[in-house]
Short mmCIF file of C-alpha atoms in Angstrom, two decimals:
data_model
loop_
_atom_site.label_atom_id
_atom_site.label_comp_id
_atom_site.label_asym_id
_atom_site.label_seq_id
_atom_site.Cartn_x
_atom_site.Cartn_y
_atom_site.Cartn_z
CA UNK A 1 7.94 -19.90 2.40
CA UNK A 2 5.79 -21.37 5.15
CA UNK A 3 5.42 -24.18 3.35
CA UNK A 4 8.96 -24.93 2.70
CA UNK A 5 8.67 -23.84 -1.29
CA UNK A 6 10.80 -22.63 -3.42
CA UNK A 7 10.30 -18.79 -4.73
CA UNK A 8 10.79 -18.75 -8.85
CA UNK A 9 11.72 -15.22 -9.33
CA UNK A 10 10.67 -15.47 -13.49
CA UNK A 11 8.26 -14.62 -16.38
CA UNK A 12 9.56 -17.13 -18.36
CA UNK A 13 7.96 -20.61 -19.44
CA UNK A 14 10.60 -22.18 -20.51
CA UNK A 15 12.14 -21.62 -17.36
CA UNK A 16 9.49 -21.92 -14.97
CA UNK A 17 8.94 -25.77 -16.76
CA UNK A 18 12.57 -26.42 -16.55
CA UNK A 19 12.40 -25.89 -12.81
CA UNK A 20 9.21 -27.80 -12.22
CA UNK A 21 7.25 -25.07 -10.89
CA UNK A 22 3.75 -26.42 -10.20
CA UNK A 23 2.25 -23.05 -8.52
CA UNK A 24 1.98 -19.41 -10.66
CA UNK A 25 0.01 -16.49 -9.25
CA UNK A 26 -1.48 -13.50 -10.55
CA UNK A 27 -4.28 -11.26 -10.90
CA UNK A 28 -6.89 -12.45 -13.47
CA UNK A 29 -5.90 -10.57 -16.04
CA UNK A 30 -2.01 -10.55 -15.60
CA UNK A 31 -2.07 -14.04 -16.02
CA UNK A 32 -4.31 -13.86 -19.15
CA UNK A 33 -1.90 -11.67 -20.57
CA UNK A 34 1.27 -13.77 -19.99
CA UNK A 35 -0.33 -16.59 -21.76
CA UNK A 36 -1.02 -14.72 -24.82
CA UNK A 37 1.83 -12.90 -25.05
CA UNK A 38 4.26 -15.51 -24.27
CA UNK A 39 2.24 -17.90 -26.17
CA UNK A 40 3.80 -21.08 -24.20
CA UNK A 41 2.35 -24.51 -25.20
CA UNK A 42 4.01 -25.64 -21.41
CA UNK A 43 1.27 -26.93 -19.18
CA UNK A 44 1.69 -25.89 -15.47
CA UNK A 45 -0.01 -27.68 -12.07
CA UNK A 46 -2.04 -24.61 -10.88
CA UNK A 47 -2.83 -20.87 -10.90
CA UNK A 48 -4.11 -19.19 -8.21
CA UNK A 49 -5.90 -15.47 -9.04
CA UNK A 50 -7.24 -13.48 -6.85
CA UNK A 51 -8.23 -9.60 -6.63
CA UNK A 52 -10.85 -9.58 -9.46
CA UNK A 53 -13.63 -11.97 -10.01
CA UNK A 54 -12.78 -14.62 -12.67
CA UNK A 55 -15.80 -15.46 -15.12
CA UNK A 56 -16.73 -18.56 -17.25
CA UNK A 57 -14.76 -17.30 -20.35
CA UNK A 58 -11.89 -16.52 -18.40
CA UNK A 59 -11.42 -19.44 -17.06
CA UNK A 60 -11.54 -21.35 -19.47
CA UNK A 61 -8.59 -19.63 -21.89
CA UNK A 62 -6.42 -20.03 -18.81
CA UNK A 63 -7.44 -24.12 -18.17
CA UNK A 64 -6.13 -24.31 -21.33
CA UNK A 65 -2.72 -24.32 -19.87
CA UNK A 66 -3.32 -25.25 -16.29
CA UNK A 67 -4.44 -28.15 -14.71
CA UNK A 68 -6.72 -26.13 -11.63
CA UNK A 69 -7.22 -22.20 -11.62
CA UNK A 70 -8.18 -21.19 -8.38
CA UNK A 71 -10.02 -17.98 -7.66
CA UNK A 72 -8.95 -17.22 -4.49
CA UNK A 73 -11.25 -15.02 -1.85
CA UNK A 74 -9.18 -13.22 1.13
CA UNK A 75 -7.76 -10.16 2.56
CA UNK A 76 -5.15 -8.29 5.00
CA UNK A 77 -7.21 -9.14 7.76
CA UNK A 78 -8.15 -12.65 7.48
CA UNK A 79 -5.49 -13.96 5.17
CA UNK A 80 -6.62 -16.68 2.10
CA UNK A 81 -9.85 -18.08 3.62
CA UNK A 82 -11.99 -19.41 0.49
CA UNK A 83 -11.13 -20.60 -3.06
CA UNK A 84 -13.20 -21.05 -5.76
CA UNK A 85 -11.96 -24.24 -8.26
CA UNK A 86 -12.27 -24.31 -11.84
CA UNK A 87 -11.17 -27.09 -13.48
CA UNK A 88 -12.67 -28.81 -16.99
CA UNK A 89 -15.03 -31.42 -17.63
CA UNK A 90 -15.94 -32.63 -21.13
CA UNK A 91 -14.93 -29.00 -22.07
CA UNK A 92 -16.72 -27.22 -19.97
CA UNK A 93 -15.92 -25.35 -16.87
CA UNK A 94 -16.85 -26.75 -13.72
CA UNK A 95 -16.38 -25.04 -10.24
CA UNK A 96 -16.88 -25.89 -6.61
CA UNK A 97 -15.83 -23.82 -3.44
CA UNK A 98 -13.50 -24.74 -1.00
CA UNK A 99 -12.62 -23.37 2.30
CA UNK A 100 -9.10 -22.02 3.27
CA UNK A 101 -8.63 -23.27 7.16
CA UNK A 102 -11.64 -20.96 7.32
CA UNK A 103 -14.94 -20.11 8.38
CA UNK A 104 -16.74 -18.25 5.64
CA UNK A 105 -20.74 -17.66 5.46
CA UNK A 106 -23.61 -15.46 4.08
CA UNK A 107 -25.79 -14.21 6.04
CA UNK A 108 -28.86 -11.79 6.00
CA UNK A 109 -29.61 -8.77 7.47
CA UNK A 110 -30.23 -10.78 10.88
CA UNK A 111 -27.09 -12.85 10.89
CA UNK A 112 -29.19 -15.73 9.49
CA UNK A 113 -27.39 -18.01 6.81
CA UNK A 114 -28.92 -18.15 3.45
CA UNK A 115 -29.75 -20.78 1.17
CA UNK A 116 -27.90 -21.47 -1.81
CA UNK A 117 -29.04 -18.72 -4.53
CA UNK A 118 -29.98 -16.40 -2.07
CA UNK A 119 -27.93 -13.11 -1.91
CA UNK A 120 -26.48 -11.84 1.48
CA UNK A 121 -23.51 -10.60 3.42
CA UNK A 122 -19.97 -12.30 3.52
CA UNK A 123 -18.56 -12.80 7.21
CA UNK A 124 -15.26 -14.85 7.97
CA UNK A 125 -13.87 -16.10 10.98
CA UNK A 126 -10.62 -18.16 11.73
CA UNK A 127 -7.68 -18.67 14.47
CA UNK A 128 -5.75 -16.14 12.99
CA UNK A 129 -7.73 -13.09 11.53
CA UNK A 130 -7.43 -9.84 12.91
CA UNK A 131 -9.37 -8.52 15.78
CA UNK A 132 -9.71 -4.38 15.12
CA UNK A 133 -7.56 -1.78 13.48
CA UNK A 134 -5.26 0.06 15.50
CA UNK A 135 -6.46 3.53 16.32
CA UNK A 136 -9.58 3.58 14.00
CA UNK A 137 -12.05 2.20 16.87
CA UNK A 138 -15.49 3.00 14.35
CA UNK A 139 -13.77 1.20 11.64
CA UNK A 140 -13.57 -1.69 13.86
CA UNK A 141 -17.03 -1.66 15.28
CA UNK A 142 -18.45 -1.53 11.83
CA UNK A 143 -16.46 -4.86 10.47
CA UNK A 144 -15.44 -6.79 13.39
CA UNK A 145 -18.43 -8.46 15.15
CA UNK A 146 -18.80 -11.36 17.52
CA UNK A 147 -16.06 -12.56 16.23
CA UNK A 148 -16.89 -12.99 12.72
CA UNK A 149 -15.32 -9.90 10.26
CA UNK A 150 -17.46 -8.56 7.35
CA UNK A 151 -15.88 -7.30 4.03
CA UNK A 152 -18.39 -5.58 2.52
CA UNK A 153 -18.99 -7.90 0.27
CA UNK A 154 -22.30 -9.66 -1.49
CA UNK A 155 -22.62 -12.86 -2.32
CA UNK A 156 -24.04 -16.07 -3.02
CA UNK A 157 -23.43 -19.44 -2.96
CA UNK A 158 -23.94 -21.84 -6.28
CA UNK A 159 -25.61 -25.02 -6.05
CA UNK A 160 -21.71 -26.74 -6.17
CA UNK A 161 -20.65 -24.24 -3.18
CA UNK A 162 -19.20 -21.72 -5.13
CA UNK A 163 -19.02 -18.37 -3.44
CA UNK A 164 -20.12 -16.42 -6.03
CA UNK A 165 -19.70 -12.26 -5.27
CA UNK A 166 -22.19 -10.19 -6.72
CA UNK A 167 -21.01 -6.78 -6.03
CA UNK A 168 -19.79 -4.98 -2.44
CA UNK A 169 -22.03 -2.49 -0.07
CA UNK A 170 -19.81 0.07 -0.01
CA UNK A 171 -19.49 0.79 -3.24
CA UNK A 172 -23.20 0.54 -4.33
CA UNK A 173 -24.55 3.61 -6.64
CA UNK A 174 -27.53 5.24 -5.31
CA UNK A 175 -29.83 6.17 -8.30
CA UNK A 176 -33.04 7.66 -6.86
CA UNK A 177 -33.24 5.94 -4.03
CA UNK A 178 -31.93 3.00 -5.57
CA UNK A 179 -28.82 0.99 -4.66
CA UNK A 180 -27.18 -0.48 -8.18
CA UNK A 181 -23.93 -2.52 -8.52
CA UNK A 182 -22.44 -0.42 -10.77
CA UNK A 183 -20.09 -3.78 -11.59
CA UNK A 184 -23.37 -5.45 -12.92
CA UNK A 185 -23.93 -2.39 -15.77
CA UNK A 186 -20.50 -2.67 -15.91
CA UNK A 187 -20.78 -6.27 -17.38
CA UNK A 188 -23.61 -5.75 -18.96
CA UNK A 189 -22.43 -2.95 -21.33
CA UNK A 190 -19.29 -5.31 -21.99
CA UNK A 191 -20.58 -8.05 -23.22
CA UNK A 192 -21.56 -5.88 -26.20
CA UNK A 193 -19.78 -5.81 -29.60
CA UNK A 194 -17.52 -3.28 -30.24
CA UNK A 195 -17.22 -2.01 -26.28
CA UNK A 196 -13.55 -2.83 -24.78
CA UNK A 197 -14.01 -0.47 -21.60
CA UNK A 198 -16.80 0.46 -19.44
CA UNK A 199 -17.53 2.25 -16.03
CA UNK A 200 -20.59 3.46 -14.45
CA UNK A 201 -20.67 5.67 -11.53
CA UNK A 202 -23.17 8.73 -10.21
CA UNK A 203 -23.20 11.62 -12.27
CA UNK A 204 -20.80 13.74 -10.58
CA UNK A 205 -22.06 17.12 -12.59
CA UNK A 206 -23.70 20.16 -11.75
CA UNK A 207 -27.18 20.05 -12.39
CA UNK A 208 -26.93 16.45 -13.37
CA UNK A 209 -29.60 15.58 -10.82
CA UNK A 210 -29.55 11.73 -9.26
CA UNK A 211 -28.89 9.98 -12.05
CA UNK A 212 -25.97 7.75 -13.45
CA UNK A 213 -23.42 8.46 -16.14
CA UNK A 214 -21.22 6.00 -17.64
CA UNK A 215 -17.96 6.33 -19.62
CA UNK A 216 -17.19 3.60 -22.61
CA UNK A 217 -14.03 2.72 -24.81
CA UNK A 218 -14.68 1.74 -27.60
CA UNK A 219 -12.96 -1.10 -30.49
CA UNK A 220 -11.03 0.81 -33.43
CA UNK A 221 -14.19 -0.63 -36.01
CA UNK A 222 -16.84 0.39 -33.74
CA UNK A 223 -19.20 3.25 -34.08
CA UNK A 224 -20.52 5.37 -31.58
CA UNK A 225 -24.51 5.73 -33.14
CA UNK A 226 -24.60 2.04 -32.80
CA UNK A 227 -22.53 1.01 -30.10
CA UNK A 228 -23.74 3.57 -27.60
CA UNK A 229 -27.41 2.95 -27.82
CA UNK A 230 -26.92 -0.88 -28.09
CA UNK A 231 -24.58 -0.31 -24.53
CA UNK A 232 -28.11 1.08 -22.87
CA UNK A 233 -29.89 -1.02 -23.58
CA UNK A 234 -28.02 -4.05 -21.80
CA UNK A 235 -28.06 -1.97 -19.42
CA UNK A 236 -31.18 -1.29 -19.08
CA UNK A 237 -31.85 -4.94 -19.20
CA UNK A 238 -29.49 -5.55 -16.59
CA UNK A 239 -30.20 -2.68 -13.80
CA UNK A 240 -33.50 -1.23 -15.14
CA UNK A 241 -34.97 1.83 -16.82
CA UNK A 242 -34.40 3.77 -14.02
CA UNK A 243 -31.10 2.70 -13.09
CA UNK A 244 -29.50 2.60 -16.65
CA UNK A 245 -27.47 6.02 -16.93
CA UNK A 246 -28.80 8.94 -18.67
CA UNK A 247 -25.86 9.46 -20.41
CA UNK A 248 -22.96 7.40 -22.41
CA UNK A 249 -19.69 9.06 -23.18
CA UNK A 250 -17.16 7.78 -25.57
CA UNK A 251 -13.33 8.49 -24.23
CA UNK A 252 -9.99 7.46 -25.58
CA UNK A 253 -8.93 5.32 -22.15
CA UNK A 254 -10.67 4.80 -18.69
CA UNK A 255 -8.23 4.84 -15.63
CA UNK A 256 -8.37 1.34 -13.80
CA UNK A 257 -6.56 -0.42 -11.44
CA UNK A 258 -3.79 -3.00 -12.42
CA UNK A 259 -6.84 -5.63 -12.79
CA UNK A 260 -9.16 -3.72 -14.81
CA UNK A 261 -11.27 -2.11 -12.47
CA UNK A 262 -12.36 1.27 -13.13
CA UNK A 263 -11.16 3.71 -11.12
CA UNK A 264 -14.78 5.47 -10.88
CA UNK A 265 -13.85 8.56 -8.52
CA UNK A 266 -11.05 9.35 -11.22
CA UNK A 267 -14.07 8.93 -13.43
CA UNK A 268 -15.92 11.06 -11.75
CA UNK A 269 -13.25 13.71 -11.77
CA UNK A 270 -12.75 13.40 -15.44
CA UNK A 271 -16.55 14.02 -15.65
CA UNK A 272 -16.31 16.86 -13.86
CA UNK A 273 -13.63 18.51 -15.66
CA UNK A 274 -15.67 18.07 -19.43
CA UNK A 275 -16.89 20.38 -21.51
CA UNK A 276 -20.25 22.50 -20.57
CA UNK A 277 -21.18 21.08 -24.47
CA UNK A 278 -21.20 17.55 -23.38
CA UNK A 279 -24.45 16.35 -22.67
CA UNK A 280 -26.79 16.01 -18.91
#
């Protein structure tokens, strides 16, 4: 509207082509599922997806139908302010960041900036962001500082300028001490044969000690006595003995948000609410 655009109020490809509509958005996963579902062999401009993070794979099923997809970083209270660019090259996915009329850095745990491969803190700054929230003055000490405003979110930057986010501060898992991504055994226990849903999260239990648990959904061919232990141990590999969760239970769905993500305090309330038979 800003921009002078027009607003295409369909689903349809046939009539989104018609009208020459050269800009869709979606969440990651919405979009996926338009383009298999509607099956279209139209070609479109761009996509822009934002409120997940978009991997290789990903990427790639939806350049098969769009020119660019950009991943776009932002929120409420700096508006759009990075995007990360896929498009493909010889068949193979290549991405480079770009900055949306925006400041954007990573910086350690003295406000340094980091070198590329090097994980730290996002801040952003621009002309427009927000300057505190109204009537929650410790909220706004925590995230608004010298005039930069911090997400909560880790990243780092590729060797192409990607901003690559590796997992957010405030919702960290501490096993024993230890701070774990539970996104990263997330992933990990994914990528596995046979597993369509995961979530990890801190045992929630009585008695359960500090230790993680995890929750998995599992294909209609799968088994548990293979696909279970074979879910440990990527995640083992991925967060460490330690970290990996003492227990893997099989259930029929996993709430998530309308992008995937695992709802893990609704986990943790499911877990709760189990059987005293289930395993600690």
């Amino acid at each position: 509207l800003l921009n002078g655009c027009t607003i295409v109020d369909s689903a349809d490809p046939e009539f989104l082509a018609s009208e020459g509509v050269d800009l869709i958005c979606g969440a990651p996963l919405q979009s996926l599922n338009w383009l298999r579902e509607t099956l279209t062999e139209h070609r479109f401009a761009r996509l822009q997806v934002s409120g997940k993070r978009l991997n290789k794979g990903d990427a790639k099923e939806l350049l098969s139908r769009f020119d660019v997809v950009e991943d776009v970083y932002g929120s409420s209270e700096t508006n759009k302010s990075f995007s990360n660019v896929n498009t493909l090259r010889d068949g193979q996915v290549h991405t480079v960041g770009r900055p949306a009329n925006s400041e954007v850095e990573i910086v350690d745990d003295a406000n340094r900036p980091v070198a590329a491969g090097c994980e730290g803190a996002v801040r952003i700054r621009n002309r427009y962001m927000a300057s505190a929230y109204i009537g929650e003055p410790a909220a706004s000490e925590r995230v608004f500082r010298d005039g930069w405003f911090y997400p909560g979110d880790k990243a780092v930057w590729s060797n192409t300028g990607a901003l690559c986010i590796v997992g957010r501060s405030d919702v960290l898992v501490n096993i024993g001490g230890q701070k774990v991504d539970p996104e990263l055994a997330e992933h990990a226990m994914l990528a596995v044969d046979g597993v369509t849903g995961a979530a990890y999260f801190a045992d929630p239990r009585d008695g359960a000690g500090d230790q993680a648990l995890a929750f998995l959904m599992l294909a209609n061919q799968a088994t548990a006595d293979q696909t279970v232990p074979a879910a440990h141990a990527a995640c083992v590999a991925a967060t460490g003995q330690m970290s990996a969760p003492q227990h893997i239970i099989v259930i029929d769905k996993i709430p998530t948000t309308l992008d995937g993500t695992p709802r893990r305090s609704e986990c943790a309330k499911i877990a709760r609410e189990l059987p005293d038979t289930l395993p600690r």
